[in-house]
Tab-separated table of C-alpha atoms and ligand atoms in Angstrom:
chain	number	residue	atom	x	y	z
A	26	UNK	CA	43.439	-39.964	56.563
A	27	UNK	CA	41.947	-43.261	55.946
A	28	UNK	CA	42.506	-44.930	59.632
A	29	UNK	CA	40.723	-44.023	62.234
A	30	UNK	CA	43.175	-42.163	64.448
A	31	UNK	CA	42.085	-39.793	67.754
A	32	UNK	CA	41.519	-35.927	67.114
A	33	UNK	CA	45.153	-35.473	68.847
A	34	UNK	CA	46.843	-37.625	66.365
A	35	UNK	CA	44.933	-36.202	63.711
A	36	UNK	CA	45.741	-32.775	64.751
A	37	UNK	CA	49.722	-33.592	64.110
A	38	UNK	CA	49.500	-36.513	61.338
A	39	UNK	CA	46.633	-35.274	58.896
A	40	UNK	CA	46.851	-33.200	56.149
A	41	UNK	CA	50.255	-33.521	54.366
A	42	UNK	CA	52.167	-36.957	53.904
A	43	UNK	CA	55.449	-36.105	52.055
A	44	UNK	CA	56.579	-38.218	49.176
A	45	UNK	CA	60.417	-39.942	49.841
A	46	UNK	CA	62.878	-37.141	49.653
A	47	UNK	CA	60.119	-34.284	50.298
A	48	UNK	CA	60.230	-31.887	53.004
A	49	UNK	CA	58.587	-32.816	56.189
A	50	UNK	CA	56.094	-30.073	56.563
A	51	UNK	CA	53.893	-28.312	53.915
A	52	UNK	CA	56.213	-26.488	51.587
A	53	UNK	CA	54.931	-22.978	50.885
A	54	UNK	CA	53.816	-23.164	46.918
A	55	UNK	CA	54.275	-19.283	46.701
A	56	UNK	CA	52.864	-19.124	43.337
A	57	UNK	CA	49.647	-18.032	41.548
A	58	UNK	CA	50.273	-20.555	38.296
A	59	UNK	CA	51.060	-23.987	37.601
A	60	UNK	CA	52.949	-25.601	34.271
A	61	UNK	CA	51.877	-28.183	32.600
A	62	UNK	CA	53.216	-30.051	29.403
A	63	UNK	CA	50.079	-30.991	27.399
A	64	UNK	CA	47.012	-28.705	26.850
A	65	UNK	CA	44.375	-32.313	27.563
A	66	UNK	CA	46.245	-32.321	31.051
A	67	UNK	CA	44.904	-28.398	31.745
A	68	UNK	CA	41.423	-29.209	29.736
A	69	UNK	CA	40.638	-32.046	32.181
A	70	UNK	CA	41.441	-30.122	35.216
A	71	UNK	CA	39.095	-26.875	33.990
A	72	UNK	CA	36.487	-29.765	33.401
A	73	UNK	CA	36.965	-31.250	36.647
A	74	UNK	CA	37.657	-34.365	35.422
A	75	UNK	CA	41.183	-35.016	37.309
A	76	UNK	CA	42.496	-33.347	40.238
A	77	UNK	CA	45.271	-30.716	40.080
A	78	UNK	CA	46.588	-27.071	40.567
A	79	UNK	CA	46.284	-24.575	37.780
A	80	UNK	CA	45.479	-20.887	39.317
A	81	UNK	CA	45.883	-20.554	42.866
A	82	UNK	CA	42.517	-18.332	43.354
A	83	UNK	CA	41.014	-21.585	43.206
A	84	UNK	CA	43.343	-24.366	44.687
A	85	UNK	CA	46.665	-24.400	45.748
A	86	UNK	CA	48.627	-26.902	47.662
A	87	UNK	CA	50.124	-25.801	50.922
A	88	UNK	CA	45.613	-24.136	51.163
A	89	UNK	CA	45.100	-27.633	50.332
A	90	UNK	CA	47.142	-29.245	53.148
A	91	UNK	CA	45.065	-27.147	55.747
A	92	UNK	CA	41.798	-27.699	54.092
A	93	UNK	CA	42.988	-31.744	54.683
A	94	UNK	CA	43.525	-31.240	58.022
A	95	UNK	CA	40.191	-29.290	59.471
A	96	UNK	CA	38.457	-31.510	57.413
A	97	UNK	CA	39.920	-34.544	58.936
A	98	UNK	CA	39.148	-33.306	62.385
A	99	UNK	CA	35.838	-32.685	61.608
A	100	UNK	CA	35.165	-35.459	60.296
A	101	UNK	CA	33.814	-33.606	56.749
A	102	UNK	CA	34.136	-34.867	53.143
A	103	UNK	CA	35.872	-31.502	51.877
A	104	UNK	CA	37.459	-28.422	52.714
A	105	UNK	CA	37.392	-24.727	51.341
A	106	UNK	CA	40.017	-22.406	53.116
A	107	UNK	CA	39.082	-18.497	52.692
A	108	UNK	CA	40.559	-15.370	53.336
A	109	UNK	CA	38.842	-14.755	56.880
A	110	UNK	CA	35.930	-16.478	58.673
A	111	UNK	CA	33.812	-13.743	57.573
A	112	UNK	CA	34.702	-14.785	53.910
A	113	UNK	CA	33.800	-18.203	54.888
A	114	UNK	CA	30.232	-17.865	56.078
A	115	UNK	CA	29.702	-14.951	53.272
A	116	UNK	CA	30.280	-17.677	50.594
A	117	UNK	CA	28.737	-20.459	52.268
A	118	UNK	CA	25.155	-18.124	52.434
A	119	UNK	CA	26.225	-17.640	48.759
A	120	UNK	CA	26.219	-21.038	48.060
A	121	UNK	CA	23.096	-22.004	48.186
A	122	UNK	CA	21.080	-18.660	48.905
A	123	UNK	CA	20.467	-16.014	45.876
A	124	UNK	CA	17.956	-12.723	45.827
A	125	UNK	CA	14.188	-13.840	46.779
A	126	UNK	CA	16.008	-16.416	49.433
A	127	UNK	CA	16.171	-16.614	53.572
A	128	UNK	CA	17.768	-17.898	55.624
A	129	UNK	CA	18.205	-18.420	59.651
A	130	UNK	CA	19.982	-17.349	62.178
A	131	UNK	CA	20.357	-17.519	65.609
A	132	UNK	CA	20.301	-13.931	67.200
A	133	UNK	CA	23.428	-15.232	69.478
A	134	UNK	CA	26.195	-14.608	66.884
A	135	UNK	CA	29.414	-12.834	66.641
A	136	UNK	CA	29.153	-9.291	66.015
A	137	UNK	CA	30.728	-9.136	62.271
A	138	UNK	CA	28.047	-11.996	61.170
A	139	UNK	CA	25.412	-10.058	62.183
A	140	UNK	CA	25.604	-7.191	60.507
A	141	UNK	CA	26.618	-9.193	57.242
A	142	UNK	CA	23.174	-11.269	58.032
A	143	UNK	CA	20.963	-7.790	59.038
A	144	UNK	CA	22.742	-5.794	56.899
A	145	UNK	CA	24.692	-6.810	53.834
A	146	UNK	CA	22.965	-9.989	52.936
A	147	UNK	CA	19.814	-8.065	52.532
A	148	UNK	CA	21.193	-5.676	50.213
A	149	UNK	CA	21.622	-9.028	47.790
A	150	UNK	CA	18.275	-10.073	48.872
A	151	UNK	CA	19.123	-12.122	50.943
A	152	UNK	CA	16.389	-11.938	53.757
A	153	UNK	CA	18.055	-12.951	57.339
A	154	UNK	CA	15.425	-14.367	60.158
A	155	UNK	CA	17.174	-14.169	63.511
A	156	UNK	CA	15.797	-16.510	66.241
A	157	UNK	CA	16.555	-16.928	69.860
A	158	UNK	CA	18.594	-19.991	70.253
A	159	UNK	CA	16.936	-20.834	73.477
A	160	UNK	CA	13.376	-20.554	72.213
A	161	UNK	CA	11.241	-24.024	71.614
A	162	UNK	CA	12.057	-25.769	68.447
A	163	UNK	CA	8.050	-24.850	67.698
A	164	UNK	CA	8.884	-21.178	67.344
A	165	UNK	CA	12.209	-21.490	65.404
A	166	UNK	CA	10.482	-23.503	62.907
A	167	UNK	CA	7.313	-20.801	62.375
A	168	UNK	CA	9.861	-19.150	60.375
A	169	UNK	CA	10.663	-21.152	57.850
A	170	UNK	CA	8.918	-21.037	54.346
A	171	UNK	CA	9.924	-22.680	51.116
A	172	UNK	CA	12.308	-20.016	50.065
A	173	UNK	CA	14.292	-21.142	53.506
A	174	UNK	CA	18.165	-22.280	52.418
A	175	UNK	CA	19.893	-22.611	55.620
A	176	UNK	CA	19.950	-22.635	59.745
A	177	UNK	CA	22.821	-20.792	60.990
A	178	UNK	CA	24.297	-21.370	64.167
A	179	UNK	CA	27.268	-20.924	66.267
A	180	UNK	CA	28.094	-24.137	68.836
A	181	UNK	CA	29.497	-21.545	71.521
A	182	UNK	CA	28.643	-18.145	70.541
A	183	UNK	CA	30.713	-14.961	71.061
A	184	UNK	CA	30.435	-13.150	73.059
A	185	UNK	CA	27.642	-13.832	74.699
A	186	UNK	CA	29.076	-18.185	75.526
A	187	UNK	CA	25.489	-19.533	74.457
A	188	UNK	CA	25.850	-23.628	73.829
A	189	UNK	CA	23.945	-24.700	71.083
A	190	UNK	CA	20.998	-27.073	71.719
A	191	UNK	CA	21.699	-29.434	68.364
A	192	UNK	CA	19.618	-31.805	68.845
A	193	UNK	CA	16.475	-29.261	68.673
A	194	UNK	CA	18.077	-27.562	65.135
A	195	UNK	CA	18.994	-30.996	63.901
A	196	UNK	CA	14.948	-31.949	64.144
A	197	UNK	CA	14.168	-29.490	62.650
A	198	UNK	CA	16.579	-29.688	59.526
A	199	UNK	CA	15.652	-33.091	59.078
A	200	UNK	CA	11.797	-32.605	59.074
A	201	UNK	CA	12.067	-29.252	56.660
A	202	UNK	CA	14.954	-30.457	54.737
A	203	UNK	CA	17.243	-27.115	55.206
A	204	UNK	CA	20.726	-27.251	55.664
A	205	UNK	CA	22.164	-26.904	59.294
A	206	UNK	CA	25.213	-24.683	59.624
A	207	UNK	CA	27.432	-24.258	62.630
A	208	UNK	CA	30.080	-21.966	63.298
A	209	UNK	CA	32.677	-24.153	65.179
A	210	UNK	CA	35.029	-21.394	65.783
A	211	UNK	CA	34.979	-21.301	69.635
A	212	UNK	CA	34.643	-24.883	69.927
A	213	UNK	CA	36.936	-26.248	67.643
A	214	UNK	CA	36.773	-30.080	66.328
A	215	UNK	CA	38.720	-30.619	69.559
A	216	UNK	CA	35.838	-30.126	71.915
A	217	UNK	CA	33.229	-30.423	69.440
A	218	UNK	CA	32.104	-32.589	66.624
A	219	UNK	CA	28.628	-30.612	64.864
A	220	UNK	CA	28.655	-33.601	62.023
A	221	UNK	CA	28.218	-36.272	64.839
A	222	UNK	CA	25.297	-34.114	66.250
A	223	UNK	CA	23.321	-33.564	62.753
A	224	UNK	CA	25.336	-30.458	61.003
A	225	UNK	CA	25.826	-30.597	57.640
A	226	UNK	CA	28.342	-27.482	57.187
A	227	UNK	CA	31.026	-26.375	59.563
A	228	UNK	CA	32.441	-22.555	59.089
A	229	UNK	CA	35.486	-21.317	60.963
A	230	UNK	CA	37.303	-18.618	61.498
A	231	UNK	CA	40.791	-20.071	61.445
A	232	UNK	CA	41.875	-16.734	63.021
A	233	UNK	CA	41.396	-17.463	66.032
A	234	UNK	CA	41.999	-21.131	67.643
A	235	UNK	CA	43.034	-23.178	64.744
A	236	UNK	CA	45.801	-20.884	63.914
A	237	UNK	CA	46.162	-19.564	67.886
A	238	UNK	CA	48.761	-17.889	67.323
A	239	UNK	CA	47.073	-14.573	66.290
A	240	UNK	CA	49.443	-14.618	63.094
A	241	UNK	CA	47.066	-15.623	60.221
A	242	UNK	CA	43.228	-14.013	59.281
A	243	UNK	CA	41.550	-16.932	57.519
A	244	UNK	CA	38.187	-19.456	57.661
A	245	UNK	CA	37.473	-22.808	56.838
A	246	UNK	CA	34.266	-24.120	55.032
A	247	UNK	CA	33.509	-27.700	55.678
A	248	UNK	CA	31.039	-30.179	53.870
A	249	UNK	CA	29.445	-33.167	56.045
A	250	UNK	CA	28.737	-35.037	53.238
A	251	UNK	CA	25.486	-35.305	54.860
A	252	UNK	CA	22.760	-33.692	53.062
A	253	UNK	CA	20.945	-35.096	50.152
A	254	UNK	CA	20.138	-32.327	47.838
A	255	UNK	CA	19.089	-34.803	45.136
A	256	UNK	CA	15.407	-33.708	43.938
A	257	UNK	CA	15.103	-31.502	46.910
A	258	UNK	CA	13.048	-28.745	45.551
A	259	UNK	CA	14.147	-26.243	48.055
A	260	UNK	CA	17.411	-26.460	46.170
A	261	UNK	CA	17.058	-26.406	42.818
A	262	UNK	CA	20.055	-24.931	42.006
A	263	UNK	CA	21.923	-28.110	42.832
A	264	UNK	CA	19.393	-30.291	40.345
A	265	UNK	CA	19.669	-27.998	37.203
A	266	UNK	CA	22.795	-27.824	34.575
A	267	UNK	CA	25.623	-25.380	36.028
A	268	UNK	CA	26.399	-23.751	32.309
A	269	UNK	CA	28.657	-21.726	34.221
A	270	UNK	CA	30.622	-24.994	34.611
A	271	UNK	CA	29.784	-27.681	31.831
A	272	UNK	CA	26.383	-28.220	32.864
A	273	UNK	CA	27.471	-30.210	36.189
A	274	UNK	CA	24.941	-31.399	38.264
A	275	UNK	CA	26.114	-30.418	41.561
A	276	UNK	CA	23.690	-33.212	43.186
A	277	UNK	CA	24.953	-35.912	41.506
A	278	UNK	CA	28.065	-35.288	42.418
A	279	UNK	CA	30.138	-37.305	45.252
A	280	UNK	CA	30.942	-33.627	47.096
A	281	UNK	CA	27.983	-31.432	46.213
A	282	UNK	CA	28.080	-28.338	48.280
A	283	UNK	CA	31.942	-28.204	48.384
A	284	UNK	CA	32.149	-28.728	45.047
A	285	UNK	CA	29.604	-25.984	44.373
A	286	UNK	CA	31.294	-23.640	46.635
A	287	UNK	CA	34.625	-23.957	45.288
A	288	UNK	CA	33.297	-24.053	41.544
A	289	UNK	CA	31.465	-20.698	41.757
A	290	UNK	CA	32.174	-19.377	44.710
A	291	UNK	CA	35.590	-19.031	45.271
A	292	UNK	CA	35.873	-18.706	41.178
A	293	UNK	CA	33.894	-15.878	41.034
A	294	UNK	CA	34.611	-14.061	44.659
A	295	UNK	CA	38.644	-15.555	45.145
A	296	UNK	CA	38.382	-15.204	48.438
A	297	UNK	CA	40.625	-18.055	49.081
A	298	UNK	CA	43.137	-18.624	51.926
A	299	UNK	CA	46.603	-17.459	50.719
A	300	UNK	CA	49.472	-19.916	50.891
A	301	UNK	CA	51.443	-18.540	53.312
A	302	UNK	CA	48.406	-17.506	56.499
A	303	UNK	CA	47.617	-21.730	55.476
A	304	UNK	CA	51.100	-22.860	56.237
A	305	UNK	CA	50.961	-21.056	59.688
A	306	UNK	CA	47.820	-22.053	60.039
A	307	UNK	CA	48.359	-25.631	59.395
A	308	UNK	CA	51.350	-25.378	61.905
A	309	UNK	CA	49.296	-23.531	64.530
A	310	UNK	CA	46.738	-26.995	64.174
A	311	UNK	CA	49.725	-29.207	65.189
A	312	UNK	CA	49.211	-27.944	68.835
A	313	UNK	CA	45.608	-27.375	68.929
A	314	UNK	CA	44.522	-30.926	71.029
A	315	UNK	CA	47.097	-29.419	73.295
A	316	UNK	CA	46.119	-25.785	73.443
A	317	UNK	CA	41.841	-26.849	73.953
A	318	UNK	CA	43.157	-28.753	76.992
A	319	UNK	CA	45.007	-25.718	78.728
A	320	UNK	CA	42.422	-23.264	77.804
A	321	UNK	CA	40.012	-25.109	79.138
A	322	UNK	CA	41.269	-25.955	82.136
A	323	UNK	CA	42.756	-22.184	82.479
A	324	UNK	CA	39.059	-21.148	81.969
A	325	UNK	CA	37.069	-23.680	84.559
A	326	UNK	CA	39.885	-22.362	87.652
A	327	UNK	CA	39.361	-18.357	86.571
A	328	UNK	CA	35.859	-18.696	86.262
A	329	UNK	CA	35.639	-20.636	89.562
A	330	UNK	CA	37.381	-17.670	91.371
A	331	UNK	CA	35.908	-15.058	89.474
A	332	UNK	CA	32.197	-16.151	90.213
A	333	UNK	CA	33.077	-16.056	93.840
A	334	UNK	CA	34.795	-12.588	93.593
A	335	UNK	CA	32.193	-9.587	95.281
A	336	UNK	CA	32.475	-6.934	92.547
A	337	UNK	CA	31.605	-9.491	89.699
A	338	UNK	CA	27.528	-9.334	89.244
A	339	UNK	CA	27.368	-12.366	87.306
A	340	UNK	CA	29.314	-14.655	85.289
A	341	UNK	CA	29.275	-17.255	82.473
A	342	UNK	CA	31.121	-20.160	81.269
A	343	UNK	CA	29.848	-23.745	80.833
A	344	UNK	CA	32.422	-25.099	83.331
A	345	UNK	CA	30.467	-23.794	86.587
A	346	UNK	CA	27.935	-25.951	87.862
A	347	UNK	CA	25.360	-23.197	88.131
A	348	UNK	CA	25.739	-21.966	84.471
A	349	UNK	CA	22.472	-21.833	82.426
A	350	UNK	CA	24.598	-23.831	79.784
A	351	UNK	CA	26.336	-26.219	81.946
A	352	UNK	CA	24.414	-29.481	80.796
A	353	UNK	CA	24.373	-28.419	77.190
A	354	UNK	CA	28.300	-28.034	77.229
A	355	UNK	CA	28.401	-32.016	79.562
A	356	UNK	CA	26.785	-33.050	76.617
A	357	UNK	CA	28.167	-31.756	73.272
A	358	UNK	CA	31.627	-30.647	74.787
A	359	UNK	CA	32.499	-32.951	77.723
A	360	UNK	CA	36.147	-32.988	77.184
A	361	UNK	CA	36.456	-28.930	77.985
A	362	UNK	CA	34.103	-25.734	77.502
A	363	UNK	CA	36.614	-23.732	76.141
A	364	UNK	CA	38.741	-20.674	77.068
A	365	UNK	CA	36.247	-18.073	75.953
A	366	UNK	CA	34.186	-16.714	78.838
A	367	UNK	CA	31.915	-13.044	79.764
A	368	UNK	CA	30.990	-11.680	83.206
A	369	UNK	CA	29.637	-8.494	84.309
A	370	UNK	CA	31.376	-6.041	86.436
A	371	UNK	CA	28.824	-4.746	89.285
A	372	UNK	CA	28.378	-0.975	89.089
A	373	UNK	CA	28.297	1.302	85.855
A	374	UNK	CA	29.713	0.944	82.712
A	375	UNK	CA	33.135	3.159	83.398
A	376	UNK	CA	34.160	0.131	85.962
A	377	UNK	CA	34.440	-1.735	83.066
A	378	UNK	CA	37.146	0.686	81.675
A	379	UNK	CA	38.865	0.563	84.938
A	380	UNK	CA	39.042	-2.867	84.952
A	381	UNK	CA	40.451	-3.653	81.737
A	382	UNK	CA	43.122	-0.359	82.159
A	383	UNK	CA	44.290	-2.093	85.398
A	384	UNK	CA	45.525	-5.027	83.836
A	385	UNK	CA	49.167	-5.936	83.162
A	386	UNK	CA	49.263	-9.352	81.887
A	387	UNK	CA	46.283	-9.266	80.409
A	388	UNK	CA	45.816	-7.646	77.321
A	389	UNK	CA	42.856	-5.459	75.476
A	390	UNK	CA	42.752	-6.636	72.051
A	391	UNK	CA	39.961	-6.952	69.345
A	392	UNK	CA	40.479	-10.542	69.003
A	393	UNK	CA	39.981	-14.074	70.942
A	394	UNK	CA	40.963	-17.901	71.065
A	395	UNK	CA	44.746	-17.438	70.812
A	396	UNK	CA	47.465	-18.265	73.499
A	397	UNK	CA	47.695	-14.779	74.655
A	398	UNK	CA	44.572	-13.919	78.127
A	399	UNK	CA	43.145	-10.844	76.195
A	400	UNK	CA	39.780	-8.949	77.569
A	401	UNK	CA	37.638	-7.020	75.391
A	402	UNK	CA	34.433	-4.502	76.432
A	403	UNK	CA	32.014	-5.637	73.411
A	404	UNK	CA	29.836	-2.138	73.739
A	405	UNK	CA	32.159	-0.016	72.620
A	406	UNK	CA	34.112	-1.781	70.691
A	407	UNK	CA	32.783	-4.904	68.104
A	408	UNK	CA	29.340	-4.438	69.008
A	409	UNK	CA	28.945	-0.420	68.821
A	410	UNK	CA	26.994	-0.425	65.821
A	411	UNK	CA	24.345	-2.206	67.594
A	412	UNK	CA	21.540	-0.400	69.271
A	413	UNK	CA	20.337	-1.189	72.920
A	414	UNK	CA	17.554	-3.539	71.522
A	415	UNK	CA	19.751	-5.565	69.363
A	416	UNK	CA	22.957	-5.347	71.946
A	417	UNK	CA	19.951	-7.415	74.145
A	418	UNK	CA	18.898	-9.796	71.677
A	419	UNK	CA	22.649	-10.581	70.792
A	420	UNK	CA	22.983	-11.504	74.726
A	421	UNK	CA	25.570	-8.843	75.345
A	422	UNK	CA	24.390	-6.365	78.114
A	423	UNK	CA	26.304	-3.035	78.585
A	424	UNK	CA	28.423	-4.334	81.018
A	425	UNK	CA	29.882	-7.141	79.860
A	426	UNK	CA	33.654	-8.028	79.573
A	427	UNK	CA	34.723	-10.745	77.023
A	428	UNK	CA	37.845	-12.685	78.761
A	429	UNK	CA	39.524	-15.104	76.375
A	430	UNK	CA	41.682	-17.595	78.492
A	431	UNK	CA	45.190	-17.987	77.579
A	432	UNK	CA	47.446	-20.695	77.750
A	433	UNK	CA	49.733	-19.318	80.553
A	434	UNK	CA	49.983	-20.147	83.976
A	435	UNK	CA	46.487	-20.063	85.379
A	436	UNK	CA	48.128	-18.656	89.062
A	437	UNK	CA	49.564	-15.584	86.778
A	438	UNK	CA	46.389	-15.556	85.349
A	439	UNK	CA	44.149	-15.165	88.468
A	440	UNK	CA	46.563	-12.826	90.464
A	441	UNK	CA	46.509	-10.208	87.343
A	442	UNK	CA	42.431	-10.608	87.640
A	443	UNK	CA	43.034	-9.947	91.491
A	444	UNK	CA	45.047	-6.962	91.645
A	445	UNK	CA	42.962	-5.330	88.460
A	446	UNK	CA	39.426	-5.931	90.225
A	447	UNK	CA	41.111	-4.212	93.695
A	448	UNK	CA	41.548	-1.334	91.972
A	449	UNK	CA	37.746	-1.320	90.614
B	10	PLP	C1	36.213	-13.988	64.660
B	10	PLP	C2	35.010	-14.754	64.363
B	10	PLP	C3	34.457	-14.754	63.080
B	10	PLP	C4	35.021	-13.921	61.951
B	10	PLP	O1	36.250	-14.398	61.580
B	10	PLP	P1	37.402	-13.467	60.894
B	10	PLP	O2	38.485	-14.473	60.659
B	10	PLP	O3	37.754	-12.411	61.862
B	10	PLP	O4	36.826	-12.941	59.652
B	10	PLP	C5	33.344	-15.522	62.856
B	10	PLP	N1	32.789	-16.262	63.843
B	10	PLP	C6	33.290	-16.278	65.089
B	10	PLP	C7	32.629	-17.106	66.139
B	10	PLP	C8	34.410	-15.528	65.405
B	10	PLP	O5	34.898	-15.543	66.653
C-alpha cells in the first residue's frame, strides 16, 4: 500500500485489493500450476523479467496476499511466506550463510532455533556463536570475524521475555557490515517495528500471533530493503553471477536478499507457505491491531496480581515497573509488551506440575501467542533436550512456567490463576 495508513488500517486494508467483480477476500488459488497462452509469456517469468505465477512451490497468489500484508506492516520491501517459522529462519541462515560461514546468535532464543543453530546448522557448516543479549556491545562484537553473515536476534524472546537492546546490535551491524536479523514473532509489527530501529530482516513464525488462531503452522521472511550488499566483500555471493539463475546479480537488484531467498531458496528447499494456512493466516491478520491491544492489557493486570501473589518467587513481563526489561520494552514497544510472560513457582519443581494440573480455563499446550491463556513448563517439555548449563544460558531456570495471555476476560483469567495457585 502506497499511502501511508496506521498499522490498524493496514492490518485490515493491505494485502489484497480485488479487481471490479472479484471476491472481497483472498480467493484460495488451490492449485500447484498456472496456464498460459504463449511460451515468451512463461520464458520471461522463469527469467524474472515480468511478474507472475507459474508453479506454486515458488509463488502463488492467495501466499502472495499474506506476504503483502506482513510486509506492509513491517514496513519491508518483500515478503517470503514458508511452511513454519522454523522454515523461515532455516532459509534465511541459508541465504546468505554456506559451509566455512558463522553466524550470531543471541543465547535468548526459542527452543527449536537453538538446536537448529547448535545443532543442525553445524552439520552444514554452518558455525553458530551464541552471545548473551545483555552483555556490552564490546563483547558481542569479539566474535565476529570475516566469515561472519548475520546477527540473530529475537525482539522479545521465548521463553525467557528478554527485550532486545537494538540500538547496541544495530551499532554494531553498521560498523562490521553484517546483516541484523530479528525474530518479531512475540512482538509482532503491532508493538514493534525492528526496520525503524536498524534491522534489516524480520522472521516470523506466523503460527502463533499473526495467524492467532492456532489454525495455521507457517513463517514469514521479510527484507528491509536496508542493507547494501553492493561490493561488500563479506558477501560475495550477492556480487558474483547466479548461473543457477541467468547469471543475476543479486546486488544489483532492487530486492536483493528477497529476491535471493525466493530464487534459490525456496526453489531448491519449497518450503513455501501453502495456500490455504495463508488464507487463514491473512484472515487471522485482520484482527491482529485488535488482539496486541487485549493481550497486552490482559498481560500488564495478571502480571500485576501475580507478582504480588506469596507462592510466586519471581516474575517477568515488561509491563511491571520493577522488571529488568521495563525501559527497554517503554522504548521499542510503548504501545503494549505483549501477552507472553514467565514466573517461577516458589518451592520444587513438582509445584510446577500442580499448578498447571489445577487449572480449568487455562490450558497446557505446546504453543503460544493465540487467543486461547495456555501455560507451558519449558523443562520438560520444549526445552528437555537442553542440559542444565544451556537451560541457564537460554534464561529458562527449572522452575519456570511460560503463561501466554489470552484474549478473554482478564477477571476469568486471574480467578483461574487464583484457585490453581491455592491448591499449590
Ligand atoms: C514458535 C516460534 C518459532 C518457530 O515457529 P514454528 O512456526 O513453530 O516453526 C520461532 N520463533 C519464535 C519466537 C517462536 O515462538
Amino acid at each position: 500500500m502506497k499511502e501511508n495508513y496506521k498499522p490498524d488500517t493496514l492490518c485490515v486494508q493491505a494485502g489484497y485489493s480485488p479487481k471490479s467483480g472479484e471476491a472481497r477476500i483472498p480467493p484460495i488459488v488451490q492449485s500447484t500450476t498456472f496456464f498460459y497462452g504463449k511460451t515468451q509469456d512463461m520464458a520471461d517469468l522463469f527469467d524474472l523479467k515480468s511478474d507472475g505465477y507459474f508453479y506454486s512451490r515458488l509463488a502463488n497468489p492467495t501466499v502472495a496476499a499474506f506476504e503483502e500484508k506482513v510486509t506492509a506492516l513491517e514496513g519491508g520491501v518483500c515478503g517470503i511466506a514458508c511452511s513454519s517459522g522454523m522454515s523461515a529462519t532455516a532459509l534465511a541462515v541459508m541465504t546468505v550463510a554456506g559451509a566455512g560461514d558463522n553466524i550470531l546468535s543471541s543465547a535468548a532464543v526459542y527452543g527449536g532455533t537453538y538446536n537448529l543453530f547448535s545443532t543442525t546448522l553445524p552439520k552444514l557448516g554452518i558455525e553458530c556463536r551464541f552471545f548473551d543479549p545483555d552483555a556490552p556491545k564490546e563483547e558481542i562484537e569479539k566474535l565476529i570475524d570475516e566469515r561472519t553473515k548475520l546477527i540473530f536476534t529475537e525482539t522479545v524472546a521465548n521463553p525467557s521475555i528478554v527485550v532486545l537492546d537494538f540500538e547496541k546490535i544495530a551499532s554494531i551491524s553498521r560498523k562490521y557490515g553484517v546483516l541484523f536479523a530479528v525474530d518479531n514473532t512475540l512482538a509482532t509489527p503491532i508493538l514493534c517495528n525492528p526496520f525503524k530501529w536498524g534491522a534489516n530482516l524480520i522472521v516470523h513464525s506466523s503460527s502463533k500471533y499473526l495467524d492467532g488462531h492456532a489454525a495455521a503452522l507457517g513463517g514469514v521472511i521479510v527484507d528491509g530493503g536496508n542493507f547494501d550488499f553492493k561490493g561488500n566483500k563479506r558477501y560475495l555471493s550477492f556480487n558474483v553471477p547466479d548461473e543457477s539463475y541467468h547469471g543475476l546479480v543479486y546486488s544489483e537488484l532492487p530486492v536483493a536478499f528477497g529476491t535471493k531467498c525466493r530464487a534459490q531458496m525456496i526453489r531448491d528447499f519449497g518450503a513455501i507457505m501453502s495456500p490455504q494456512n495463508a488464507f487463514l493466516s491473512y484472515i487471522g491478520c485482520d484482527t491482529l491491531a485488535l488482539r496486541m491491544e487485549r493481550h497486552s492489557s490482559n498481560a500488564a493486570k495478571v502480571a500485576a496480581y501475580l507478582e504480588k501473589h506469596p507462592k510466586i518467587e519471581w516474575i517477568n513481563h515488561p509491563s511491571l515497573a520493577g522488571n529488568k526489561y521495563h525501559e527497554l520494552a517503554a522504548k521499542y514497544m510503548p504501545c503494549g509488551q505483549g501477552g507472553m510472560m514467565s514466573f517461577g513457582i516458589k518451592g520444587s519443581v513438582s509445584k510446577c506440575a500442580t499448578f498447571m494440573e489445577s487449572l480449568k480455563l487455562i490450558t497446557q499446550e505446546t504453543h503460544v501467542a493465540d487467543v486461547r491463556s495456555c501455560v507451558l513448563h519449558p523443562a520438560s517439555t520444549t526445552h528437555r533436550q537442553l542440559s542444565e548449563e544451556d537451560l541457564k544460558a537460554a534464561g529458562v531456570p527449572h522452575n519456570l512456567v511460560r503463561l501466554s495471555v489470552g484474549i478473554e476476560n482478564a477477571e476469568d483469567i486471574i480467578a483461574d490463576l487464583e484457585q490453581a495457585l491455592g491448591k499449590v
